[in-house]
Short mmCIF file of N, CA and C in Angstrom, two decimals:
data_model
loop_
_atom_site.label_atom_id
_atom_site.label_comp_id
_atom_site.label_asym_id
_atom_site.label_seq_id
_atom_site.Cartn_x
_atom_site.Cartn_y
_atom_site.Cartn_z
N MET A 1 0.71 -0.99 -0.03
CA MET A 1 -0.02 -0.13 -0.07
C MET A 1 0.82 1.20 -0.03
N ALA A 2 1.70 0.96 0.38
CA ALA A 2 2.63 2.55 0.72
C ALA A 2 3.33 2.82 -0.60
N LYS A 3 3.22 2.35 -1.71
CA LYS A 3 3.74 2.47 -2.92
C LYS A 3 2.59 3.50 -3.66
N GLU A 4 1.38 3.04 -3.13
CA GLU A 4 0.59 4.31 -3.81
C GLU A 4 0.78 5.76 -3.29
N LEU A 5 1.06 6.12 -2.11
CA LEU A 5 1.52 7.28 -1.48
C LEU A 5 2.66 7.72 -2.12
N ILE A 6 3.43 6.97 -2.47
CA ILE A 6 5.16 7.52 -2.63
C ILE A 6 4.84 7.67 -4.16
N ASP A 7 4.25 6.91 -4.98
CA ASP A 7 4.08 7.07 -6.33
C ASP A 7 3.53 8.51 -6.41
N HIS A 8 2.23 9.05 -5.35
CA HIS A 8 1.79 9.93 -5.88
C HIS A 8 2.63 11.13 -5.32
N PHE A 9 3.65 10.96 -4.33
CA PHE A 9 4.61 12.32 -3.98
C PHE A 9 5.25 12.39 -5.18
N ARG A 10 5.56 11.08 -5.75
CA ARG A 10 6.64 11.37 -6.87
C ARG A 10 6.18 11.67 -8.34
N ASN A 11 4.84 12.29 -8.26
CA ASN A 11 4.05 12.64 -9.19
C ASN A 11 4.47 14.24 -9.26
N TYR A 12 5.11 14.52 -8.05
CA TYR A 12 5.08 16.05 -7.85
C TYR A 12 6.50 16.44 -7.57
N ILE A 13 7.30 15.62 -6.80
CA ILE A 13 8.42 15.95 -6.42
C ILE A 13 9.63 14.57 -6.32
N GLU A 14 10.29 14.66 -6.54
CA GLU A 14 11.61 13.57 -6.36
C GLU A 14 11.76 13.10 -5.44
N LEU A 15 11.90 11.86 -5.16
CA LEU A 15 12.27 11.34 -3.85
C LEU A 15 13.10 9.94 -4.20
N ASP A 16 13.90 10.01 -3.13
CA ASP A 16 14.87 8.61 -3.67
C ASP A 16 14.63 7.37 -2.57
N THR A 17 15.01 6.63 -2.60
CA THR A 17 14.18 5.17 -1.85
C THR A 17 14.41 5.32 -0.23
N GLU A 18 15.56 5.78 -0.01
CA GLU A 18 15.99 6.11 1.58
C GLU A 18 14.96 7.21 2.10
N GLU A 19 14.70 8.42 1.32
CA GLU A 19 13.94 9.19 1.57
C GLU A 19 12.16 8.53 1.84
N ALA A 20 12.05 7.98 1.07
CA ALA A 20 10.73 7.38 0.73
C ALA A 20 10.01 6.24 2.05
N GLU A 21 11.30 5.62 2.36
CA GLU A 21 10.93 4.75 3.63
C GLU A 21 11.06 5.65 4.88
N GLN A 22 11.64 6.63 4.83
CA GLN A 22 11.64 7.69 5.86
C GLN A 22 10.29 8.30 6.22
N ILE A 23 9.72 8.74 5.04
CA ILE A 23 8.47 9.43 4.96
C ILE A 23 7.20 8.31 5.53
N MET A 24 7.30 7.35 5.15
CA MET A 24 6.37 6.36 5.52
C MET A 24 6.39 6.14 7.08
N GLY A 25 7.46 6.31 7.55
CA GLY A 25 7.36 6.66 9.14
C GLY A 25 6.41 7.13 9.67
N PHE A 26 6.49 8.36 9.25
CA PHE A 26 5.29 9.33 9.48
C PHE A 26 3.38 8.87 9.35
N PHE A 27 3.38 8.06 8.78
CA PHE A 27 1.86 7.53 8.42
C PHE A 27 1.58 6.07 9.08
N GLN A 28 0.36 6.08 9.02
CA GLN A 28 -0.25 4.72 9.87
C GLN A 28 -1.59 4.39 8.58
N SER A 29 -1.47 3.20 8.46
CA SER A 29 -2.47 2.89 7.32
C SER A 29 -3.56 2.02 8.12
N LYS A 30 -4.81 2.61 7.79
CA LYS A 30 -6.02 2.25 8.59
C LYS A 30 -7.16 1.63 7.52
N ASN A 31 -7.54 0.38 7.58
CA ASN A 31 -8.65 0.10 6.77
C ASN A 31 -10.02 0.37 7.35
N CYS A 32 -10.90 0.61 6.57
CA CYS A 32 -12.36 1.48 7.21
C CYS A 32 -13.49 0.41 6.48
N ARG A 33 -14.28 0.33 7.19
CA ARG A 33 -15.57 -0.62 6.82
C ARG A 33 -16.57 0.26 6.58
N LYS A 34 -17.35 0.03 5.26
CA LYS A 34 -18.32 1.04 4.43
C LYS A 34 -19.16 1.25 5.62
N ARG A 35 -19.11 2.49 5.26
CA ARG A 35 -20.41 3.63 6.22
C ARG A 35 -19.45 3.64 7.82
N GLU A 36 -17.84 3.25 7.70
CA GLU A 36 -17.77 3.78 8.93
C GLU A 36 -17.45 5.42 9.21
N GLU A 37 -17.60 5.50 10.17
CA GLU A 37 -17.03 7.23 10.66
C GLU A 37 -15.59 7.45 11.10
N LEU A 38 -14.88 7.99 10.25
CA LEU A 38 -13.12 8.10 10.64
C LEU A 38 -13.24 9.06 11.54
N VAL A 39 -13.80 10.04 11.31
CA VAL A 39 -13.88 11.24 12.41
C VAL A 39 -15.50 12.07 12.36
N ALA A 40 -15.93 12.38 13.63
CA ALA A 40 -17.38 12.68 13.98
C ALA A 40 -17.54 14.10 14.09
N THR A 41 -18.29 14.67 13.65
CA THR A 41 -18.60 16.05 13.92
C THR A 41 -18.26 16.28 15.70
N GLY A 42 -17.69 17.39 16.25
CA GLY A 42 -17.44 17.59 17.69
C GLY A 42 -16.60 16.84 18.15
N THR A 43 -15.63 16.26 17.20
CA THR A 43 -14.46 15.47 18.04
C THR A 43 -13.21 16.34 17.63
N LYS A 44 -12.48 16.09 18.04
CA LYS A 44 -11.12 16.80 17.82
C LYS A 44 -10.40 16.30 16.42
N SER A 45 -9.98 17.05 15.65
CA SER A 45 -9.55 16.75 14.62
C SER A 45 -8.04 16.24 14.63
N LYS A 46 -7.79 14.89 14.29
CA LYS A 46 -6.46 14.52 14.82
C LYS A 46 -5.74 13.74 13.20
N PHE A 47 -6.41 13.65 12.25
CA PHE A 47 -6.08 13.19 11.09
C PHE A 47 -5.85 13.79 9.77
N HIS A 48 -5.33 13.61 9.09
CA HIS A 48 -5.09 14.20 7.36
C HIS A 48 -5.32 12.53 6.63
N PHE A 49 -6.17 12.38 5.80
CA PHE A 49 -6.23 11.01 5.14
C PHE A 49 -6.08 11.06 3.93
N PHE A 50 -5.45 10.22 3.38
CA PHE A 50 -4.83 9.88 2.17
C PHE A 50 -5.50 8.39 1.54
N VAL A 51 -6.33 8.90 0.61
CA VAL A 51 -7.12 7.38 0.06
C VAL A 51 -6.23 6.43 -0.90
N VAL A 52 -5.92 5.30 -0.38
CA VAL A 52 -5.25 4.19 -1.22
C VAL A 52 -6.31 3.62 -2.08
N LYS A 53 -7.47 3.31 -1.76
CA LYS A 53 -8.39 2.38 -2.03
C LYS A 53 -9.80 3.06 -1.56
N GLY A 54 -10.83 3.18 -2.35
CA GLY A 54 -12.02 3.28 -1.59
C GLY A 54 -12.75 4.77 -1.81
N CYS A 55 -13.37 5.12 -1.11
CA CYS A 55 -14.22 6.44 -1.19
C CYS A 55 -14.68 7.15 0.32
N LEU A 56 -13.87 7.97 0.73
CA LEU A 56 -14.62 8.91 1.77
C LEU A 56 -15.37 10.40 1.32
N ARG A 57 -16.50 10.70 2.31
CA ARG A 57 -16.90 11.68 2.01
C ARG A 57 -16.83 12.63 3.62
N MET A 58 -17.04 13.82 3.41
CA MET A 58 -17.10 14.83 4.31
C MET A 58 -18.33 15.61 4.34
N PHE A 59 -19.13 15.52 5.12
CA PHE A 59 -20.72 15.98 5.31
C PHE A 59 -21.16 16.77 6.87
N PHE A 60 -21.83 17.65 7.06
CA PHE A 60 -22.44 18.04 7.85
C PHE A 60 -23.87 17.79 7.85
N THR A 61 -24.54 17.95 9.30
CA THR A 61 -26.00 17.76 9.35
C THR A 61 -26.66 19.08 9.57
N ASP A 62 -27.46 19.59 8.56
CA ASP A 62 -28.00 20.71 8.92
C ASP A 62 -29.15 20.91 10.26
N GLN A 63 -29.62 22.30 9.96
CA GLN A 63 -30.77 22.55 11.43
C GLN A 63 -31.88 21.72 11.04
N LYS A 64 -32.29 21.13 10.06
CA LYS A 64 -33.20 20.00 9.87
C LYS A 64 -33.04 18.72 9.71
N GLY A 65 -31.60 18.31 10.21
CA GLY A 65 -31.25 17.10 10.17
C GLY A 65 -31.03 16.36 9.22
N ASN A 66 -30.78 17.08 8.01
CA ASN A 66 -30.52 16.64 6.55
C ASN A 66 -28.99 16.54 6.47
N GLU A 67 -28.41 15.40 5.88
CA GLU A 67 -26.90 15.79 5.64
C GLU A 67 -26.37 16.14 4.50
N GLN A 68 -25.76 17.36 4.75
CA GLN A 68 -25.06 17.98 3.12
C GLN A 68 -23.68 17.29 3.20
N THR A 69 -23.46 16.66 2.02
CA THR A 69 -22.03 16.47 1.84
C THR A 69 -21.32 17.58 0.77
N ILE A 70 -19.92 17.92 1.34
CA ILE A 70 -19.36 19.07 0.66
C ILE A 70 -18.01 18.73 -0.15
N GLN A 71 -17.59 17.34 0.03
CA GLN A 71 -16.58 16.77 -0.17
C GLN A 71 -16.40 15.41 -0.65
N PHE A 72 -15.88 15.00 -1.39
CA PHE A 72 -15.48 13.33 -1.69
C PHE A 72 -14.09 13.36 -1.69
N ALA A 73 -13.60 11.92 -1.59
CA ALA A 73 -12.22 11.95 -1.69
C ALA A 73 -11.97 10.36 -2.34
N ILE A 74 -11.84 10.08 -3.46
CA ILE A 74 -11.22 8.83 -3.85
C ILE A 74 -9.55 8.27 -4.19
N GLU A 75 -9.33 7.34 -4.59
CA GLU A 75 -7.88 7.11 -4.56
C GLU A 75 -7.10 8.28 -5.07
N ASN A 76 -6.06 8.56 -4.27
CA ASN A 76 -4.99 9.37 -4.45
C ASN A 76 -5.53 10.84 -4.09
N TRP A 77 -6.75 10.99 -3.11
CA TRP A 77 -7.23 12.19 -2.78
C TRP A 77 -6.91 12.46 -1.16
N TRP A 78 -6.50 13.56 -1.09
CA TRP A 78 -6.81 13.78 0.66
C TRP A 78 -7.81 14.42 1.16
N LEU A 79 -8.10 14.09 2.62
CA LEU A 79 -9.41 14.72 2.98
C LEU A 79 -9.20 14.89 4.49
N THR A 80 -9.66 16.20 5.08
CA THR A 80 -9.95 16.36 6.32
C THR A 80 -10.49 17.87 6.35
N ASP A 81 -10.97 18.12 7.89
CA ASP A 81 -11.35 19.46 8.11
C ASP A 81 -10.05 19.98 7.96
N TYR A 82 -9.83 20.92 7.11
CA TYR A 82 -8.52 21.72 7.11
C TYR A 82 -8.37 22.63 8.24
N PHE A 83 -9.71 23.48 8.61
CA PHE A 83 -9.75 24.64 9.38
C PHE A 83 -9.34 23.70 10.85
N ALA A 84 -10.35 22.85 11.06
CA ALA A 84 -10.23 22.17 12.22
C ALA A 84 -8.40 21.39 12.81
N PHE A 85 -8.04 20.99 11.47
CA PHE A 85 -7.05 20.22 11.46
C PHE A 85 -5.94 21.23 11.79
N GLU A 86 -5.83 22.34 10.96
CA GLU A 86 -4.55 23.14 10.91
C GLU A 86 -4.55 23.66 12.57
N ASN A 87 -5.89 24.18 13.14
CA ASN A 87 -6.10 24.88 14.50
C ASN A 87 -6.25 24.13 15.52
N GLN A 88 -6.20 22.39 15.31
CA GLN A 88 -6.31 21.45 16.27
C GLN A 88 -7.63 21.78 17.19
N MET A 89 -8.92 21.86 16.22
CA MET A 89 -10.03 22.31 16.96
C MET A 89 -10.84 20.89 16.81
N THR A 90 -12.12 20.99 17.20
CA THR A 90 -13.02 20.18 17.02
C THR A 90 -13.84 20.29 15.66
N MET A 91 -14.05 19.11 14.99
CA MET A 91 -14.28 19.09 13.73
C MET A 91 -15.92 19.56 13.55
N GLY A 92 -16.18 20.39 12.39
CA GLY A 92 -17.35 20.97 12.04
C GLY A 92 -18.09 19.78 11.35
N PHE A 93 -17.65 18.62 10.56
CA PHE A 93 -17.75 17.75 9.88
C PHE A 93 -17.50 16.26 10.12
N THR A 94 -18.19 15.42 9.34
CA THR A 94 -17.92 14.11 9.65
C THR A 94 -17.54 13.59 8.51
N ILE A 95 -16.62 12.89 8.69
CA ILE A 95 -15.84 12.06 7.56
C ILE A 95 -16.20 10.56 7.68
N GLN A 96 -16.72 9.92 6.42
CA GLN A 96 -17.21 8.78 6.51
C GLN A 96 -16.99 7.74 5.34
N ALA A 97 -16.56 6.62 5.56
CA ALA A 97 -16.07 5.83 4.31
C ALA A 97 -17.52 5.70 3.60
N LEU A 98 -17.47 5.34 2.25
CA LEU A 98 -18.76 5.18 1.41
C LEU A 98 -18.80 3.85 1.13
N GLU A 99 -17.50 3.35 0.99
CA GLU A 99 -17.28 1.69 0.63
C GLU A 99 -15.90 1.33 1.58
N GLN A 100 -16.02 0.12 1.24
CA GLN A 100 -14.59 -0.31 2.03
C GLN A 100 -13.56 0.66 1.89
N THR A 101 -12.59 1.26 2.37
CA THR A 101 -11.81 2.32 2.19
C THR A 101 -10.09 1.64 2.92
N ASN A 102 -9.23 2.10 2.44
CA ASN A 102 -7.85 1.91 2.81
C ASN A 102 -7.58 3.41 2.66
N VAL A 103 -6.87 3.98 3.74
CA VAL A 103 -6.07 5.15 3.91
C VAL A 103 -4.82 5.03 4.59
N PHE A 104 -4.20 6.05 4.32
CA PHE A 104 -2.89 6.44 5.25
C PHE A 104 -3.34 7.66 5.90
N GLN A 105 -2.98 7.66 7.37
CA GLN A 105 -3.32 8.73 7.97
C GLN A 105 -1.96 9.34 8.56
N ILE A 106 -2.23 10.83 8.81
CA ILE A 106 -1.05 11.15 9.61
C ILE A 106 -1.52 12.15 10.36
N THR A 107 -0.98 12.46 11.68
CA THR A 107 -1.63 13.17 12.65
C THR A 107 -1.01 14.58 12.38
N TYR A 108 -1.58 15.93 12.67
CA TYR A 108 -0.98 17.16 12.63
C TYR A 108 0.49 17.30 13.24
N LYS A 109 0.78 16.90 14.36
CA LYS A 109 1.85 16.72 15.15
C LYS A 109 2.90 16.07 14.04
N ASP A 110 2.59 15.19 13.41
CA ASP A 110 3.53 14.12 12.55
C ASP A 110 3.61 14.78 11.20
N GLN A 111 2.68 15.69 10.44
CA GLN A 111 2.73 16.28 9.67
C GLN A 111 3.81 17.18 9.51
N GLU A 112 3.52 18.07 10.68
CA GLU A 112 4.55 19.22 11.10
C GLU A 112 6.26 18.98 10.72
N LYS A 113 6.15 17.56 11.64
CA LYS A 113 7.90 17.24 11.77
C LYS A 113 8.05 16.48 10.33
N LEU A 114 7.06 15.83 9.77
CA LEU A 114 7.41 15.64 8.13
C LEU A 114 7.73 16.67 6.97
N LEU A 115 7.09 17.41 7.30
CA LEU A 115 7.34 19.20 6.50
C LEU A 115 8.63 19.76 6.96
N LYS A 116 8.76 19.40 8.43
CA LYS A 116 10.39 19.99 8.77
C LYS A 116 11.44 19.11 8.37
N GLN A 117 11.29 17.78 8.24
CA GLN A 117 12.13 17.22 8.23
C GLN A 117 12.71 16.95 6.43
N PHE A 118 11.35 17.06 5.66
CA PHE A 118 11.37 16.85 4.21
C PHE A 118 10.84 18.25 3.53
N PRO A 119 11.56 19.49 3.53
CA PRO A 119 10.94 20.58 3.03
C PRO A 119 10.24 20.53 1.58
N LYS A 120 10.85 19.72 1.21
CA LYS A 120 10.36 19.49 -0.54
C LYS A 120 8.89 18.98 -0.66
N LEU A 121 8.49 18.62 0.39
CA LEU A 121 7.13 18.18 0.58
C LEU A 121 6.20 19.23 0.85
N GLU A 122 6.71 20.44 1.28
CA GLU A 122 6.12 21.40 1.28
C GLU A 122 5.60 22.23 -0.12
N ARG A 123 6.31 21.85 -0.71
CA ARG A 123 5.80 21.81 -2.24
C ARG A 123 4.73 21.24 -2.92
N TYR A 124 4.90 19.91 -2.68
CA TYR A 124 3.97 18.84 -2.53
C TYR A 124 2.57 19.43 -1.98
N PHE A 125 2.66 19.49 -0.72
CA PHE A 125 0.99 19.97 -0.38
C PHE A 125 0.45 21.28 -0.82
N ARG A 126 1.53 22.28 -1.07
CA ARG A 126 1.29 23.50 -1.82
C ARG A 126 0.40 23.30 -2.99
N LEU A 127 1.05 22.23 -3.59
CA LEU A 127 0.24 22.04 -5.20
C LEU A 127 -1.32 21.34 -4.91
N ILE A 128 -1.03 20.22 -3.96
CA ILE A 128 -2.33 19.68 -3.73
C ILE A 128 -3.36 20.73 -3.21
N TYR A 129 -3.13 21.38 -2.10
CA TYR A 129 -4.00 22.64 -1.61
C TYR A 129 -4.38 23.59 -2.91
N GLN A 130 -3.85 23.72 -3.78
CA GLN A 130 -3.92 24.73 -4.68
C GLN A 130 -5.15 23.89 -5.86
N ARG A 131 -4.89 22.97 -5.73
CA ARG A 131 -5.70 21.87 -6.66
C ARG A 131 -7.25 22.08 -6.18
N ALA A 132 -7.16 21.58 -5.01
CA ALA A 132 -8.47 21.42 -3.75
C ALA A 132 -9.00 23.13 -3.99
N TYR A 133 -8.37 23.55 -3.43
CA TYR A 133 -8.71 25.29 -3.29
C TYR A 133 -9.64 25.55 -4.94
N SER A 134 -9.05 25.23 -5.92
CA SER A 134 -9.48 25.77 -7.14
C SER A 134 -10.59 25.13 -7.53
N ALA A 135 -10.75 23.57 -6.95
CA ALA A 135 -11.94 22.93 -7.57
C ALA A 135 -13.16 23.47 -6.65
N SER A 136 -12.80 23.78 -5.26
CA SER A 136 -13.74 24.31 -4.49
C SER A 136 -14.48 25.55 -4.90
N GLN A 137 -13.62 26.30 -5.69
CA GLN A 137 -14.14 27.93 -6.03
C GLN A 137 -14.93 27.29 -7.18
N LEU A 138 -14.40 26.62 -8.13
CA LEU A 138 -15.20 26.08 -9.20
C LEU A 138 -16.56 25.49 -9.25
N ARG A 139 -16.48 24.73 -7.77
CA ARG A 139 -17.83 24.23 -7.55
C ARG A 139 -18.97 25.53 -7.05
N THR A 140 -18.61 26.18 -6.31
CA THR A 140 -18.97 27.43 -5.97
C THR A 140 -19.52 28.03 -7.19
N LYS A 141 -18.93 28.45 -8.25
CA LYS A 141 -19.22 29.24 -9.46
C LYS A 141 -20.13 28.72 -10.17
N TYR A 142 -20.29 27.20 -10.16
CA TYR A 142 -21.28 26.42 -10.91
C TYR A 142 -22.79 26.12 -10.13
N PHE A 143 -22.48 26.35 -8.64
CA PHE A 143 -23.79 26.53 -8.13
C PHE A 143 -24.47 27.83 -8.69
N TYR A 144 -23.74 28.87 -8.89
CA TYR A 144 -24.05 30.14 -9.32
C TYR A 144 -24.58 30.27 -10.94
N ASP A 145 -23.87 29.60 -11.90
CA ASP A 145 -23.55 29.54 -13.36
C ASP A 145 -24.77 28.52 -13.73
N PHE A 146 -24.74 27.41 -13.39
CA PHE A 146 -25.64 26.22 -13.87
C PHE A 146 -27.05 26.19 -13.29
N SER A 147 -28.05 25.63 -13.83
CA SER A 147 -28.74 25.29 -13.36
C SER A 147 -28.69 23.91 -12.69
N ARG A 148 -29.56 23.32 -11.92
CA ARG A 148 -29.43 22.02 -11.27
C ARG A 148 -29.25 20.83 -12.12
N GLU A 149 -29.64 21.01 -13.38
CA GLU A 149 -29.86 20.08 -14.31
C GLU A 149 -28.53 20.10 -14.87
N GLU A 150 -28.04 21.36 -15.25
CA GLU A 150 -26.94 21.57 -15.98
C GLU A 150 -25.61 20.99 -15.14
N PHE A 151 -25.59 21.41 -13.60
CA PHE A 151 -24.60 21.04 -12.46
C PHE A 151 -24.48 19.55 -12.37
N TYR A 152 -25.59 18.78 -12.88
CA TYR A 152 -25.35 17.38 -12.54
C TYR A 152 -24.70 16.91 -13.84
N HIS A 153 -25.04 17.30 -15.24
CA HIS A 153 -24.44 16.92 -16.46
C HIS A 153 -23.29 17.42 -16.29
N HIS A 154 -22.56 18.29 -15.84
CA HIS A 154 -21.25 18.73 -15.94
C HIS A 154 -20.27 18.01 -14.92
N PHE A 155 -20.93 17.50 -13.91
CA PHE A 155 -20.50 16.91 -12.69
C PHE A 155 -20.27 15.40 -13.27
N ASN A 156 -21.36 15.24 -13.90
CA ASN A 156 -21.11 13.17 -14.80
C ASN A 156 -20.17 13.30 -15.71
N ASP A 157 -20.28 14.28 -16.58
CA ASP A 157 -19.36 14.60 -17.73
C ASP A 157 -17.68 14.52 -17.05
N ASN A 158 -17.64 15.13 -16.18
CA ASN A 158 -16.15 15.53 -15.68
C ASN A 158 -15.61 14.50 -14.50
N PHE A 159 -16.75 14.05 -13.92
CA PHE A 159 -16.56 12.88 -12.54
C PHE A 159 -17.41 11.76 -12.74
N PRO A 160 -17.38 11.11 -13.96
CA PRO A 160 -18.25 9.78 -14.22
C PRO A 160 -17.87 8.43 -12.83
N GLU A 161 -16.58 8.48 -12.53
CA GLU A 161 -16.55 7.50 -11.19
C GLU A 161 -17.10 7.88 -10.01
N PHE A 162 -17.54 9.49 -9.97
CA PHE A 162 -18.52 9.51 -8.94
C PHE A 162 -19.75 9.21 -8.75
N THR A 163 -20.30 9.42 -10.16
CA THR A 163 -21.60 9.33 -10.10
C THR A 163 -21.84 7.82 -10.51
N ARG A 164 -21.30 7.16 -10.55
CA ARG A 164 -20.96 5.57 -10.60
C ARG A 164 -20.98 5.00 -9.35
N ARG A 165 -20.14 5.55 -8.31
CA ARG A 165 -19.80 4.93 -7.13
C ARG A 165 -20.51 5.64 -5.85
N ILE A 166 -21.05 6.43 -6.26
CA ILE A 166 -21.79 7.32 -4.86
C ILE A 166 -23.29 7.01 -5.00
N PRO A 167 -23.68 6.62 -3.98
CA PRO A 167 -25.12 6.30 -3.67
C PRO A 167 -25.71 7.61 -4.09
N GLN A 168 -26.94 7.47 -4.66
CA GLN A 168 -27.84 8.57 -5.11
C GLN A 168 -27.99 9.80 -4.36
N HIS A 169 -28.68 9.23 -3.04
CA HIS A 169 -29.31 10.44 -2.10
C HIS A 169 -27.84 11.08 -1.52
N ILE A 170 -26.70 10.64 -1.49
CA ILE A 170 -25.68 11.32 -0.97
C ILE A 170 -24.83 12.40 -2.14
N LEU A 171 -25.01 11.80 -3.32
CA LEU A 171 -24.92 12.24 -4.41
C LEU A 171 -25.57 13.94 -4.75
N ALA A 172 -27.23 13.49 -4.33
CA ALA A 172 -27.86 14.71 -4.48
C ALA A 172 -27.65 15.67 -3.38
N SER A 173 -27.12 15.22 -1.98
CA SER A 173 -27.18 16.20 -1.01
C SER A 173 -25.50 17.26 -1.40
N PHE A 174 -24.65 16.21 -2.40
CA PHE A 174 -23.54 16.93 -2.65
C PHE A 174 -23.74 18.02 -3.99
N LEU A 175 -24.86 17.80 -4.41
CA LEU A 175 -25.07 18.42 -5.93
C LEU A 175 -26.21 19.58 -5.30
N ASN A 176 -26.72 19.69 -3.82
CA ASN A 176 -27.87 20.30 -3.41
C ASN A 176 -29.20 20.30 -3.97
N MET A 177 -29.55 19.23 -4.02
CA MET A 177 -31.18 18.73 -4.68
C MET A 177 -31.45 17.45 -3.89
N THR A 178 -32.89 17.33 -4.23
CA THR A 178 -33.26 15.97 -3.51
C THR A 178 -32.94 14.98 -4.22
N PRO A 179 -33.12 13.51 -3.65
CA PRO A 179 -32.53 12.55 -4.58
C PRO A 179 -33.81 12.10 -5.53
N GLU A 180 -35.03 13.02 -5.65
CA GLU A 180 -36.17 12.43 -6.27
C GLU A 180 -35.94 13.32 -7.47
N TYR A 181 -35.21 14.53 -6.97
CA TYR A 181 -35.07 15.67 -8.53
C TYR A 181 -33.81 15.12 -9.15
N LEU A 182 -32.93 14.27 -8.53
CA LEU A 182 -31.59 13.91 -9.01
C LEU A 182 -32.18 12.73 -10.04
N SER A 183 -33.18 11.71 -9.58
CA SER A 183 -33.37 10.73 -10.25
C SER A 183 -34.34 11.45 -11.38
N GLU A 184 -34.83 12.71 -11.31
CA GLU A 184 -35.53 13.02 -12.38
C GLU A 184 -35.06 13.41 -13.90
N ILE A 185 -34.00 14.21 -13.01
CA ILE A 185 -32.48 14.60 -14.09
C ILE A 185 -32.23 13.51 -14.72
N LYS A 186 -31.81 12.51 -14.37
CA LYS A 186 -31.03 11.06 -14.80
C LYS A 186 -32.20 10.32 -15.67
N SER A 187 -33.10 10.30 -15.33
CA SER A 187 -34.14 9.81 -16.09
C SER A 187 -34.47 10.48 -17.81
N LYS A 188 -34.33 11.51 -17.85
CA LYS A 188 -34.57 12.74 -18.88
C LYS A 188 -33.60 12.24 -19.89
N LYS A 189 -33.61 12.12 -20.92
CA LYS A 189 -32.86 12.38 -22.45
C LYS A 189 -32.36 13.35 -22.22
N ARG A 190 -31.03 13.61 -22.61
CA ARG A 190 -30.37 14.85 -22.56
C ARG A 190 -30.43 15.22 -24.25
N SER A 191 -30.43 16.64 -24.19
CA SER A 191 -30.50 16.78 -25.81
C SER A 191 -29.22 17.32 -26.30
#
């Protein structure tokens, strides 16, 4: 499993074998059951997760008791409540495995040590955070620019692996629509 994480690092920075072995010492491997909560809302943010295999989602429960999914992570993606992780506060979100999932996790303290010992990883994480932030900006733009139907089709065209893997009611919460409306959109022929 370590190969996936090291290969991902190597997509952005150069690492020799000795560095790779030392870096892996900062991470713990974790296997998660389908529907298992890795971190619950209101608990202290302890880990930054790298998905080796599987799918995670991050969500909150609104005042009406509805779950609102704000982010997914599949293979080679990172996920945490970044504000809570950085400030070592309690989570405002829950992170849950949507399918059997394997992750590498690192604590905030270990991540800080890792970055100090291997400054080149600062570049790696900067590039990863830039991509995540730009994706978040685009999603916000699409909420304003697209109708809900256009948003679904755009998402499906660009991320078909999500629409195939994620249960419809959870996908609907991410797209800010009801499962019934999503079903109606999916049943229409696209012009």
